[in-house]
DNA sequence: CAACTATATCGATGAATGTCAATCTGTGTG
DNA sequence: CACACAGATTGACATTCATCGATATAGTTG
């Protein structure tokens, strides 16, 4: 990080104006990136798609494992990531675990893009 | 493959209905995940934020390296990923390279979430 | 209580990724 | 032409991540 030259450009014009503007803070960026990280996997997108497409609004793991052609532990792992990201809600009823979209989560995520 | 069991549990129904629904295809998912992958890094979010906040609508690399406290090759690498994802536009003028938001790219990305 | 089933967790492994130092490629300037 | 500078590319390295097999946990059935 100390590889900056001490000599000034000495050119007639700087390449552009200084950015003395409120930029996304490192912490904000880290937080927002977590949500996009959760979306940055094809299988997780498909999981969301299946849950969203379910008429009842929820799906159990047994319904999510087959169409993705993934092992059950892997699907469980992806679901945990989506829950941690605040995109999915998990409710256990009896032996089964039901996953549903968190209301407004998608819209909120879309809003993150607009508020960068 | 074992969609139905020979023994019906005492519960009201099987864990859930079969998902005979048009689910996001593997290829579609892979494609959409690429954009979110580009957004899944805090420093890339900050780069977008800086470019977006620039009054002129564009920033050069020299303006992007310092606020992120990253080396120049690293910033260049991140910018390439954002360009490849269709989020940023690159234009070289003289010695400098100027990056600007691709018009409508953010809105289009937000739309991806709604159309899962 | 014992067997079974659905789901979660753990440990390992190979692949992808972020970062940097060094180098290469243009482009402007003496 | 020779040099300096902006930016891209390359290679290496450490970290993260997706996946799987094995196992643990919890609820259900007999």
Coordinates of C-alpha atoms (C1' of nucleotides) in Angstrom, one line a residue:
Chain A
X1 CA 0.0 0.0 0.0
X2 CA 3.1 2.3 0.1
X3 CA 3.8 2.0 -3.6
X4 CA 2.5 5.5 -4.3
X5 CA 5.0 7.8 -5.9
X6 CA 5.7 11.0 -4.2
X7 CA 6.1 13.0 -7.4
X8 CA 3.1 14.8 -8.6
X9 CA 1.8 14.1 -12.1
X10 CA 3.3 17.3 -13.5
X11 CA 0.9 17.1 -16.3
X12 CA -1.2 20.0 -17.4
X13 CA -4.5 18.5 -16.2
X14 CA -5.3 15.8 -13.8
X15 CA -7.1 12.9 -15.3
X16 CA -10.3 13.8 -13.4
X17 CA -11.8 15.7 -10.6
X18 CA -11.2 14.5 -7.0
X19 CA -14.0 12.4 -5.7
X20 CA -14.8 14.2 -2.4
X21 CA -18.1 12.5 -2.3
X22 CA -19.9 10.3 0.2
X23 CA -18.9 6.9 -1.2
X24 CA -20.2 3.6 0.0
X25 CA -18.3 2.8 3.2
X26 CA -16.3 -0.3 3.5
X27 CA -18.6 -1.7 6.1
X28 CA -21.7 -0.9 4.1
X29 CA -20.2 -2.5 1.1
X30 CA -19.3 -5.6 3.0
X31 CA -22.8 -5.9 4.3
X32 CA -24.5 -5.4 0.9
X33 CA -22.0 -7.8 -0.8
X34 CA -23.2 -10.5 1.6
X35 CA -26.7 -10.5 0.0
X36 CA -25.2 -10.6 -3.5
X37 CA -22.9 -13.4 -2.5
X38 CA -25.9 -15.4 -1.6
X39 CA -27.3 -14.7 -5.1
X40 CA -24.1 -15.4 -6.9
X41 CA -24.6 -19.1 -7.3
X42 CA -26.7 -20.8 -10.0
X43 CA -28.1 -23.4 -7.7
X44 CA -29.2 -20.9 -5.1
X45 CA -31.0 -18.9 -7.8
X46 CA -32.8 -22.0 -8.8
X47 CA -33.7 -22.7 -5.2
X48 CA -35.3 -19.3 -5.0
X49 CA -37.0 -19.8 -8.3
X50 CA -38.6 -23.1 -7.1
X51 CA -39.7 -21.7 -3.8
X52 CA -41.1 -18.6 -5.5
X53 CA -42.9 -20.8 -8.0
X54 CA -44.6 -23.0 -5.5
X55 CA -48.3 -22.2 -5.3
X56 CA -48.4 -22.8 -1.5
X57 CA -45.5 -20.3 -1.1
X58 CA -43.3 -22.8 0.6
X59 CA -41.2 -25.9 -0.3
X60 CA -39.6 -28.6 1.8
X61 CA -36.1 -29.9 1.2
X62 CA -37.3 -33.1 -0.3
X63 CA -38.8 -31.1 -3.1
X64 CA -35.7 -29.0 -3.6
X65 CA -33.1 -31.8 -3.8
X66 CA -34.3 -33.6 -6.9
X67 CA -34.7 -30.9 -9.5
X68 CA -31.2 -29.5 -8.7
X69 CA -29.4 -32.8 -9.0
X70 CA -27.5 -32.1 -5.8
X71 CA -26.9 -34.0 -2.7
X72 CA -29.1 -33.3 0.3
X73 CA -26.4 -31.9 2.5
X74 CA -25.4 -29.5 -0.3
X75 CA -29.0 -28.3 -0.7
X76 CA -29.2 -27.8 3.0
X77 CA -26.1 -25.8 2.9
X78 CA -27.3 -23.5 0.2
X79 CA -30.6 -23.0 2.0
X80 CA -28.8 -22.0 5.1
X81 CA -26.9 -19.4 3.1
X82 CA -30.1 -18.0 1.7
X83 CA -31.7 -17.9 5.2
X84 CA -28.7 -16.2 6.6
X85 CA -28.9 -13.6 3.8
X86 CA -32.4 -12.8 4.9
X87 CA -33.9 -14.1 1.6
X88 CA -35.6 -17.2 2.8
X89 CA -37.6 -18.1 5.9
X90 CA -37.3 -21.5 7.5
X91 CA -40.1 -23.2 9.5
X92 CA -39.9 -26.7 10.8
X93 CA -43.1 -28.6 11.1
X94 CA -42.8 -32.1 12.3
X95 CA -40.1 -34.0 10.4
X96 CA -40.0 -31.6 7.5
X97 CA -38.6 -28.1 7.1
X98 CA -40.5 -25.6 5.0
X99 CA -38.8 -22.8 3.2
X100 CA -40.5 -19.7 2.0
X101 CA -39.5 -16.3 0.5
X102 CA -39.1 -13.5 3.1
X103 CA -41.8 -11.0 2.1
X104 CA -40.2 -8.0 0.5
X105 CA -36.7 -9.4 0.6
X106 CA -36.3 -9.4 -3.2
X107 CA -37.6 -5.9 -3.5
X108 CA -35.3 -4.7 -0.8
X109 CA -32.4 -6.4 -2.5
X110 CA -33.3 -4.7 -5.8
X111 CA -33.4 -1.5 -3.9
X112 CA -29.8 -2.0 -2.8
X113 CA -28.8 -1.6 -6.4
X114 CA -30.5 1.7 -6.8
X115 CA -29.0 3.1 -3.6
X116 CA -25.4 2.4 -4.4
Chain B
X1 CA -37.3 -41.1 -7.7
X2 CA -39.3 -42.2 -4.6
X3 CA -41.9 -39.6 -5.0
X4 CA -44.5 -41.7 -3.2
X5 CA -44.2 -44.0 -0.3
X6 CA -46.1 -47.2 0.1
X7 CA -46.9 -46.3 3.6
X8 CA -48.9 -43.1 4.1
X9 CA -47.8 -41.3 7.2
X10 CA -50.4 -40.3 9.8
X11 CA -49.9 -36.7 8.9
X12 CA -52.3 -35.0 6.6
X13 CA -50.2 -35.2 3.4
X14 CA -46.8 -35.8 1.9
X15 CA -44.3 -33.1 2.7
X16 CA -45.4 -31.1 -0.3
X17 CA -46.8 -31.1 -3.7
X18 CA -44.7 -32.0 -6.7
X19 CA -43.2 -29.0 -8.4
X20 CA -44.3 -29.5 -12.0
X21 CA -43.6 -25.9 -12.7
X22 CA -41.3 -24.1 -15.1
X23 CA -38.2 -23.6 -13.0
X24 CA -35.2 -21.4 -13.8
X25 CA -33.1 -23.6 -16.2
X26 CA -29.6 -24.5 -15.3
X27 CA -28.2 -22.3 -18.1
X28 CA -30.4 -19.3 -17.2
X29 CA -29.3 -19.6 -13.6
X30 CA -25.7 -19.8 -14.6
X31 CA -26.1 -16.7 -16.7
X32 CA -27.9 -14.7 -14.1
X33 CA -25.5 -15.7 -11.4
X34 CA -22.6 -14.2 -13.4
X35 CA -24.1 -10.7 -12.8
X36 CA -24.6 -11.3 -9.1
X37 CA -21.1 -12.7 -8.9
X38 CA -19.8 -9.4 -10.2
X39 CA -21.8 -7.6 -7.4
X40 CA -20.7 -10.1 -4.7
X41 CA -17.5 -8.2 -3.7
X42 CA -17.4 -5.2 -1.4
X43 CA -14.7 -3.4 -3.4
X44 CA -16.6 -3.8 -6.6
X45 CA -19.7 -2.3 -5.0
X46 CA -17.6 0.6 -3.9
X47 CA -16.3 1.0 -7.4
X48 CA -19.8 1.2 -8.8
X49 CA -20.7 3.6 -6.0
X50 CA -17.8 5.9 -6.9
X51 CA -18.5 5.9 -10.6
X52 CA -22.2 6.5 -10.0
X53 CA -21.5 9.4 -7.7
X54 CA -19.2 11.1 -10.1
X55 CA -20.8 14.3 -11.4
X56 CA -19.3 13.8 -14.8
X57 CA -20.7 10.3 -15.0
X58 CA -17.3 8.8 -15.4
X59 CA -14.1 8.0 -13.4
X60 CA -10.6 7.1 -14.4
X61 CA -8.6 4.4 -12.7
X62 CA -6.4 6.9 -10.9
X63 CA -9.5 8.1 -9.1
X64 CA -10.6 4.7 -8.1
X65 CA -7.4 3.2 -6.7
X66 CA -6.9 5.6 -3.8
X67 CA -10.2 5.5 -2.0
X68 CA -10.3 1.7 -2.1
X69 CA -6.8 1.3 -0.7
X70 CA -6.1 -1.4 -3.3
X71 CA -3.3 -1.8 -5.7
X72 CA -3.7 -0.6 -9.3
X73 CA -3.7 -4.1 -10.8
X74 CA -6.4 -5.2 -8.4
X75 CA -8.6 -2.3 -9.3
X76 CA -8.0 -3.0 -12.9
X77 CA -9.0 -6.6 -12.4
X78 CA -12.2 -5.6 -10.6
X79 CA -13.1 -3.1 -13.3
X80 CA -12.7 -5.8 -15.9
X81 CA -15.1 -8.0 -14.1
X82 CA -17.7 -5.3 -13.9
X83 CA -17.3 -4.5 -17.6
X84 CA -17.6 -8.2 -18.5
X85 CA -20.8 -8.3 -16.4
X86 CA -22.2 -5.5 -18.5
X87 CA -22.4 -3.1 -15.6
X88 CA -19.6 -0.7 -16.6
X89 CA -18.5 0.8 -19.9
X90 CA -14.8 1.5 -20.6
X91 CA -13.6 4.2 -22.9
X92 CA -9.9 5.0 -23.4
X93 CA -9.0 8.6 -24.1
X94 CA -5.4 9.3 -24.5
X95 CA -3.4 7.9 -21.6
X96 CA -6.4 7.4 -19.4
X97 CA -9.3 5.0 -19.2
X98 CA -12.7 6.3 -18.2
X99 CA -15.3 4.1 -16.7
X100 CA -19.0 4.8 -16.7
X101 CA -22.2 3.0 -15.7
X102 CA -23.9 1.2 -18.6
X103 CA -27.3 3.0 -18.8
X104 CA -30.1 0.8 -17.5
X105 CA -27.8 -2.0 -16.4
X106 CA -28.7 -1.6 -12.8
X107 CA -32.4 -1.5 -13.5
X108 CA -32.0 -4.6 -15.6
X109 CA -30.2 -6.4 -12.9
X110 CA -32.9 -5.4 -10.4
X111 CA -35.3 -6.9 -12.9
X112 CA -33.5 -10.2 -12.7
X113 CA -34.6 -10.5 -9.1
X114 CA -38.2 -10.0 -10.0
X115 CA -38.2 -12.5 -12.8
X116 CA -36.8 -15.4 -10.9
Chain C
dC1 C1' -37.7 -48.5 23.5
dA2 C1' -36.0 -49.5 18.7
dA3 C1' -36.2 -48.6 13.8
dC4 C1' -36.9 -45.3 10.4
dT5 C1' -37.0 -40.8 8.1
dA6 C1' -36.0 -35.9 7.2
dT7 C1' -32.8 -32.6 7.8
dA8 C1' -28.6 -30.4 9.7
dT9 C1' -23.8 -30.5 10.7
dC10 C1' -18.9 -31.9 10.2
dG11 C1' -14.5 -32.9 7.7
dA12 C1' -12.2 -33.2 3.6
dT13 C1' -11.1 -31.9 -1.1
dG14 C1' -10.8 -29.6 -5.5
dA15 C1' -12.1 -25.4 -7.8
dA16 C1' -12.7 -20.5 -8.0
dT17 C1' -11.4 -16.0 -6.3
dG18 C1' -9.0 -11.7 -4.4
dT19 C1' -4.7 -9.7 -3.9
dC20 C1' 0.0 -8.3 -4.9
dA21 C1' 4.6 -7.9 -7.2
dA22 C1' 6.6 -7.8 -11.6
dT23 C1' 6.1 -7.0 -16.3
dC24 C1' 4.1 -5.5 -20.7
dT25 C1' 1.8 -2.0 -23.8
dG26 C1' 0.6 2.1 -25.3
dT27 C1' 0.7 7.3 -25.2
dG28 C1' 2.4 11.7 -24.4
dT29 C1' 6.7 14.7 -23.5
dG30 C1' 11.6 16.2 -23.1
Chain D
dC1 C1' 14.6 8.8 -29.8
dA2 C1' 14.5 8.1 -24.8
dC3 C1' 11.9 8.6 -20.9
dA4 C1' 7.9 8.8 -17.8
dC5 C1' 3.4 7.5 -16.9
dA6 C1' -1.5 5.2 -17.0
dG7 C1' -3.4 1.1 -17.3
dA8 C1' -3.6 -3.9 -18.5
dT9 C1' -1.7 -8.5 -18.1
dT10 C1' 0.7 -12.4 -16.0
dG11 C1' 2.1 -15.6 -12.3
dA12 C1' 2.0 -16.8 -7.6
dC13 C1' -0.2 -17.3 -3.3
dA14 C1' -3.6 -17.5 0.3
dT15 C1' -8.4 -17.6 1.1
dT16 C1' -13.0 -18.7 0.3
dC17 C1' -16.4 -21.8 -1.6
dA18 C1' -19.2 -25.7 -3.6
dT19 C1' -19.6 -30.3 -3.2
dC20 C1' -19.7 -34.8 -1.2
dG21 C1' -19.5 -38.7 2.2
dA22 C1' -20.2 -39.7 6.9
dT23 C1' -22.4 -38.7 11.0
dA24 C1' -25.4 -36.4 14.3
dT25 C1' -30.0 -34.8 15.7
dA26 C1' -34.8 -34.7 16.0
dG27 C1' -39.4 -36.2 15.1
dT28 C1' -42.4 -40.4 13.9
dT29 C1' -43.9 -45.1 13.8
dG30 C1' -44.3 -49.7 15.4

